[in-house]
Short mmCIF file of C-alpha atoms in Angstrom, two decimals:
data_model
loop_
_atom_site.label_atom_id
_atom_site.label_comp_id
_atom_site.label_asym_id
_atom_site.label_seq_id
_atom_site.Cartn_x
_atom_site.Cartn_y
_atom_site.Cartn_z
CA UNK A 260 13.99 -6.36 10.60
CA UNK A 261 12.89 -3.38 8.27
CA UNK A 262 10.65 -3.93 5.87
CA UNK A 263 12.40 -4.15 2.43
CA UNK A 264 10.63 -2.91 -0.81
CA UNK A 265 11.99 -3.48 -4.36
CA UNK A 266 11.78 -0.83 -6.75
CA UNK A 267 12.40 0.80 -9.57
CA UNK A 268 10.20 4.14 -10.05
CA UNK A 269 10.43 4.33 -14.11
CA UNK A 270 7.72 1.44 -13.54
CA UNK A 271 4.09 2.71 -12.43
CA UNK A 272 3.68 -0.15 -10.27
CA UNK A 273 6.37 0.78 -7.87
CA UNK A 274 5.62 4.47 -8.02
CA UNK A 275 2.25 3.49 -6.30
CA UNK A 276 3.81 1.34 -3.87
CA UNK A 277 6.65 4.13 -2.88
CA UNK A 278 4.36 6.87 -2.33
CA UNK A 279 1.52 4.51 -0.47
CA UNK A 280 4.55 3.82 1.44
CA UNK A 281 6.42 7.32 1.76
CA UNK A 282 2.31 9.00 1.90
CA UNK A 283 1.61 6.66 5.34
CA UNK A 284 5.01 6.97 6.89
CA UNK A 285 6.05 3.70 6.82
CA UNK A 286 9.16 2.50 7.41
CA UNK A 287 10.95 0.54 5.11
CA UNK A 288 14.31 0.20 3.03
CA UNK A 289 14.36 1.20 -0.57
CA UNK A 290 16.14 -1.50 -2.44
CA UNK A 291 17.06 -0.54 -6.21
CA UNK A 292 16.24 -2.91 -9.04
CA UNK A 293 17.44 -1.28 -12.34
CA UNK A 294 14.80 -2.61 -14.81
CA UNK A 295 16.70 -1.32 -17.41
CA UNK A 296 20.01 -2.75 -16.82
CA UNK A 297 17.72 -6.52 -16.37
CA UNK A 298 18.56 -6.42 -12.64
CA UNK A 299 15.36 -7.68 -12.31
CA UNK A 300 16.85 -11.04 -14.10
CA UNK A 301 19.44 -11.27 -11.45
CA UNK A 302 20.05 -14.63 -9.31
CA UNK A 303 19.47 -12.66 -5.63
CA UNK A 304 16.22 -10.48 -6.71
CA UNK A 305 15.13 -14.15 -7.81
CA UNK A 306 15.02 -15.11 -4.14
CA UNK A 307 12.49 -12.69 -3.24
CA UNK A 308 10.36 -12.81 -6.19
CA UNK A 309 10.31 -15.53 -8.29
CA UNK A 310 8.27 -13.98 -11.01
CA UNK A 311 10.88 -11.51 -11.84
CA UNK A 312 9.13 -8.48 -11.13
CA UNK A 313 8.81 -5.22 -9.28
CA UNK A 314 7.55 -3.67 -7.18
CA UNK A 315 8.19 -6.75 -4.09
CA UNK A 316 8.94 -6.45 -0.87
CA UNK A 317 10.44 -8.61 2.10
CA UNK A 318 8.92 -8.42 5.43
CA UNK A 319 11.17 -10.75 7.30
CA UNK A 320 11.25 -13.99 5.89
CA UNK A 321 7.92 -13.04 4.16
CA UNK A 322 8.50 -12.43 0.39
CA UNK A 323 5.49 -10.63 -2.18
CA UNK A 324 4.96 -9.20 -5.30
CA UNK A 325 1.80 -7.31 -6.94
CA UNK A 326 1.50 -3.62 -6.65
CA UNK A 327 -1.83 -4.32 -5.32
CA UNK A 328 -1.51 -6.85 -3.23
CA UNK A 329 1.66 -5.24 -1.84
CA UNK A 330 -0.75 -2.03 -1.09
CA UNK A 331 -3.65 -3.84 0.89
CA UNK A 332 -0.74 -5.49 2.72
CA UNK A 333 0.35 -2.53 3.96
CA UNK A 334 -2.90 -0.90 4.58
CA UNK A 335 -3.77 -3.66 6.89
CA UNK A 336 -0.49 -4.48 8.52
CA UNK A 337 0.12 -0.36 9.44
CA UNK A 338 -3.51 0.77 9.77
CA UNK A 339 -3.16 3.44 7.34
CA UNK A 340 -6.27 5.69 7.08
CA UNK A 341 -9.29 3.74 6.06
CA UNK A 342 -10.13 6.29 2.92
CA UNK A 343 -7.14 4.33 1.03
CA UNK A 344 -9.35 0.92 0.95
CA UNK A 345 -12.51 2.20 2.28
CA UNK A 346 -13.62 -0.68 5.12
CA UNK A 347 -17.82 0.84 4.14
CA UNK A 348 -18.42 -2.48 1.39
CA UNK A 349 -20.18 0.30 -1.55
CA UNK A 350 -16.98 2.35 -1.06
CA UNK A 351 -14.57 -0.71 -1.35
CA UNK A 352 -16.66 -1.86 -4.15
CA UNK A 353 -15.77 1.13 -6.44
CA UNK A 354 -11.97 1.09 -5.00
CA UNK A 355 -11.38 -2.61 -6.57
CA UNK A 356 -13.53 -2.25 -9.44
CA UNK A 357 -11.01 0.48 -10.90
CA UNK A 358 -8.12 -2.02 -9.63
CA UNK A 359 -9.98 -5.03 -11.30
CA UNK A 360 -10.47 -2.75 -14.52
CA UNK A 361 -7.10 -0.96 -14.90
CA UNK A 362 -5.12 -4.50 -15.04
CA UNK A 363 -6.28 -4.77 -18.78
CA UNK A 364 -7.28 -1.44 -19.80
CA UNK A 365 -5.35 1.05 -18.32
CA UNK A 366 -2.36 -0.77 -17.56
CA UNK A 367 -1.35 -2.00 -21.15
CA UNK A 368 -2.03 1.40 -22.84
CA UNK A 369 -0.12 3.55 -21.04
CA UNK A 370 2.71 1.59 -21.18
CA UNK A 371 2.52 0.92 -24.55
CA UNK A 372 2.84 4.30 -25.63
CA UNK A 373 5.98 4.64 -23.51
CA UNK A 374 7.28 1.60 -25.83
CA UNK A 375 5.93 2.50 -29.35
CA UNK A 376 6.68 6.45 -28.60
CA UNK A 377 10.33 6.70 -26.99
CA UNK A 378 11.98 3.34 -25.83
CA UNK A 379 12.18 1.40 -28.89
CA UNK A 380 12.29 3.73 -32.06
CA UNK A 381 14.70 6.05 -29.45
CA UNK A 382 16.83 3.41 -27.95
CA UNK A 383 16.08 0.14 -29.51
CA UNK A 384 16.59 1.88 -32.99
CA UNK A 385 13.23 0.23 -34.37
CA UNK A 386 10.85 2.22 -36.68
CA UNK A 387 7.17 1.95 -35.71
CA UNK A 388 4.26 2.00 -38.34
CA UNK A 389 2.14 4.69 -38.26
CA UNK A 390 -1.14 2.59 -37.75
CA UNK A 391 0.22 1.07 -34.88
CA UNK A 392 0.79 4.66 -32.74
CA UNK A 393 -1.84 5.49 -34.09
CA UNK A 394 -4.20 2.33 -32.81
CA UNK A 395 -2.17 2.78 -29.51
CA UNK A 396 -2.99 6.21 -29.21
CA UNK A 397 -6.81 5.31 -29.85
CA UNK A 398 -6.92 2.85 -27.13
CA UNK A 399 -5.25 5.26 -24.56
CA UNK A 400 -7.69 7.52 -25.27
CA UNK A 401 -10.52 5.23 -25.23
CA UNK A 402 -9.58 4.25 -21.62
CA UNK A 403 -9.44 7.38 -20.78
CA UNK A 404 -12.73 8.46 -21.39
CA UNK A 405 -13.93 5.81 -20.09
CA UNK A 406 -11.45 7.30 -16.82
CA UNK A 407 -13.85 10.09 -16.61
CA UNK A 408 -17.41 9.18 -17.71
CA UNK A 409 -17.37 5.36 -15.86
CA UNK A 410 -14.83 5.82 -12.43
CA UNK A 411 -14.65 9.23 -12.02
CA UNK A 412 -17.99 11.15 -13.06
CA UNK A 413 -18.57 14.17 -10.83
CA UNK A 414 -16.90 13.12 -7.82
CA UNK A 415 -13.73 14.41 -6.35
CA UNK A 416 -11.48 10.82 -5.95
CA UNK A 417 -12.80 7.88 -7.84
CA UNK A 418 -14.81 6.25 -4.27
CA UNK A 419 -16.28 9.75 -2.93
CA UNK A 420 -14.36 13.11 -1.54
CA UNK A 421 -11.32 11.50 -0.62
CA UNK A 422 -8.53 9.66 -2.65
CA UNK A 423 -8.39 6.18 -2.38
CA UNK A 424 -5.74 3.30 -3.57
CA UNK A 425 -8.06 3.56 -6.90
CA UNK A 426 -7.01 7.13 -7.19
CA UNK A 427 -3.38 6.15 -6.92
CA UNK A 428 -3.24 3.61 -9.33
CA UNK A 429 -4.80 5.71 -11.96
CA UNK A 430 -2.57 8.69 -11.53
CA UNK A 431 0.97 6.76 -11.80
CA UNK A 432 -0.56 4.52 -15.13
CA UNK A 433 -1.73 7.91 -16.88
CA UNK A 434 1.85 9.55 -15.74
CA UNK A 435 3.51 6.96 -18.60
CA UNK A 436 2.49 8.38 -21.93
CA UNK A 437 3.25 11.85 -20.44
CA UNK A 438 6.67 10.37 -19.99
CA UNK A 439 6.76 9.16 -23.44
CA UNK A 440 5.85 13.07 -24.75
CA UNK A 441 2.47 12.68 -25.00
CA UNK A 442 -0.29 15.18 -22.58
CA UNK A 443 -3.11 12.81 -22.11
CA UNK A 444 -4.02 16.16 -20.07
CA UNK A 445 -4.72 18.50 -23.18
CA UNK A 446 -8.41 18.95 -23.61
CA UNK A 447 -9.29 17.09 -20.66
CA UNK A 448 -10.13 19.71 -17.83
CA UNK A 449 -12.04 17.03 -15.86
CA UNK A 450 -9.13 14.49 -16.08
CA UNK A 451 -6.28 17.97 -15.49
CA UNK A 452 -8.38 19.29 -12.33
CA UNK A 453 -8.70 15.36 -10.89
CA UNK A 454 -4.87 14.76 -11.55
CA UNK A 455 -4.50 18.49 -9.54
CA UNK A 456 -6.35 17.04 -6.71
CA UNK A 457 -4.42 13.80 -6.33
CA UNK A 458 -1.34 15.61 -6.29
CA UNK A 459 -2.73 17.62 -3.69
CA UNK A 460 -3.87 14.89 -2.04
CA UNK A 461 -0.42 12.93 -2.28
CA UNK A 462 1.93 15.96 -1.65
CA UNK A 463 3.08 17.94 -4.72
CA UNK A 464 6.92 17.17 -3.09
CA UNK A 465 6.02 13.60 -2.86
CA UNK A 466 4.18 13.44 -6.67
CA UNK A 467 6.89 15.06 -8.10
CA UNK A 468 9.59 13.42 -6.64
CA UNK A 469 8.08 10.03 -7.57
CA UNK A 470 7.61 10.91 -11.01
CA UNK A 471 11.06 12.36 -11.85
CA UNK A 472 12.26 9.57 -13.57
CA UNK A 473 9.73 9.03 -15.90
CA UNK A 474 9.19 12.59 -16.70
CA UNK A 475 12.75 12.58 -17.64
CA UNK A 476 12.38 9.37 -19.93
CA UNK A 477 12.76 11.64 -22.81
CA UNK A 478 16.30 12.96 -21.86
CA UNK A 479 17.64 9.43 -20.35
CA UNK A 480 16.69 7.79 -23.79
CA UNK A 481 19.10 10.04 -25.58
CA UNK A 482 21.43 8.67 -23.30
CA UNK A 483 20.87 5.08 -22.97
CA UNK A 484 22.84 2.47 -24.66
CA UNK A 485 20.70 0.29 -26.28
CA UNK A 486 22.65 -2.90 -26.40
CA UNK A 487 22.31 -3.03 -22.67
CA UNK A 488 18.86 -4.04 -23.61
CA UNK A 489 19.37 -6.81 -25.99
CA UNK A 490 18.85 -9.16 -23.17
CA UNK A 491 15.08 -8.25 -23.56
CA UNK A 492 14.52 -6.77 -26.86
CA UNK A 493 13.29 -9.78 -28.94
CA UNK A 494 10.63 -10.31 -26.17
CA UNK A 495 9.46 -6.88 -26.14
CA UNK A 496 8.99 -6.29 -29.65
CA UNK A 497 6.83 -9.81 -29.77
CA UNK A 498 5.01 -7.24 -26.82
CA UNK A 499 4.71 -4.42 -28.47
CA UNK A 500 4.71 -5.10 -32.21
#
């Protein structure tokens, strides 16, 4: 039985698990879960993930979610090339100290913008205060520095010369706010020539084929109808505002 993964790739989660996937040449079925249209709500996607959530995946009767978790998975099961999740312990050490970092750092801030920026003044039709882009903005940035001067310094990739899952994870979170309008790239040449590399690294096909949806956020909110997300707005303002 093919593997099955479950994804939408407006989420930064399953844009690292596709192109892990995609990047390593493994097999698997790509199973669409509109996070926009609540599929993720639905009765059958609640069979193979309980928490509600993408990216997850079904490997025969086995059922997982995480982004992470989904990624050493798959490193293990296929014995993709050990510069992903470095087997030397110093090298692993720096690869999950970015993934034990980004969960509340990186994570939140990107999306955030995406939220305060486009999806709920453009669609959702709700004004945001100033001080609170403004405060999201500040924390962005603050992780981002912090990006540079703590994970990445003066080497290539995040663990040494080659890109790692660390790498991958960072580039798809940081990809958000430049969704939402907003180059985290601008006078950052260290951050621009590392995000250069990675797509290198990953395939500029592959990169910008996984990031087409959310580079295009911008036009699809124009088009969205926002009542299709009433479903979930209360509980994302509480989120966001």
């Amino acid at each position: 039985m093919v593997l099955e993964i479950y994804l939408d790739l407006i989420s930064q989660p399953c844009r690292s698990v596709y192109i892990f996937a995609k990047k390593n040449n493994i097999p698997f079925e790509y199973k669409k879960v509109s996070l926009m249209a609540g599929e993720h709500y639905g009765e059958e996607f609640g069979k193979i993930n309980v928490m509600r959530k993408v990216p997850a995946i079904r490997d025969g009767d086995f059922c997982m979610g995480e982004s992470i978790a989904i990624m050493q998975y798959l490193a293990e099961k296929y014995g993709t090339p050990d510069h992903w999740y470095p087997a030397e312990l110093q090298k692993r050490a720096r690869v999950n100290e970015y993934l034990a970092w980004q969960h509340s750092a990186m994570r939140p801030h990107g999306s955030k913008i995406l939220w305060l920026k486009l999806m709920i003044p453009k669609v959702m039709g709700v004004e945001i205060p100033k001080e609170k882009m403004d405060a999201a903005i500040e924390d962005l940035d603050s992780s981002l520095k912090l990006i540079e001067e703590k994970f990445l310094q003066d080497r290539p990739f995040f663990a040494g010369e080659e890109i790692s899952l660390a790498d991958l994870v960072a580039i798809v979170e940081i990809m958000q706010p430049v969704g939402a309008g907003l180059d985290v790239f601008e006078g950052r040449p260290k951050l621009s020539a590392w995000k250069d590399r990675v797509r290198a690294a990953i395939g500029a096909g592959l990169f910008d084929e996984a990031h087409q949806e959310i580079l295009a956020a911008q036009e699809m909110a124009k088009n969205m109808d926002g009542s299709k997300m009433q479903h979930f707005k209360a509980k994302i303002l509480k989120i966001f505002l």
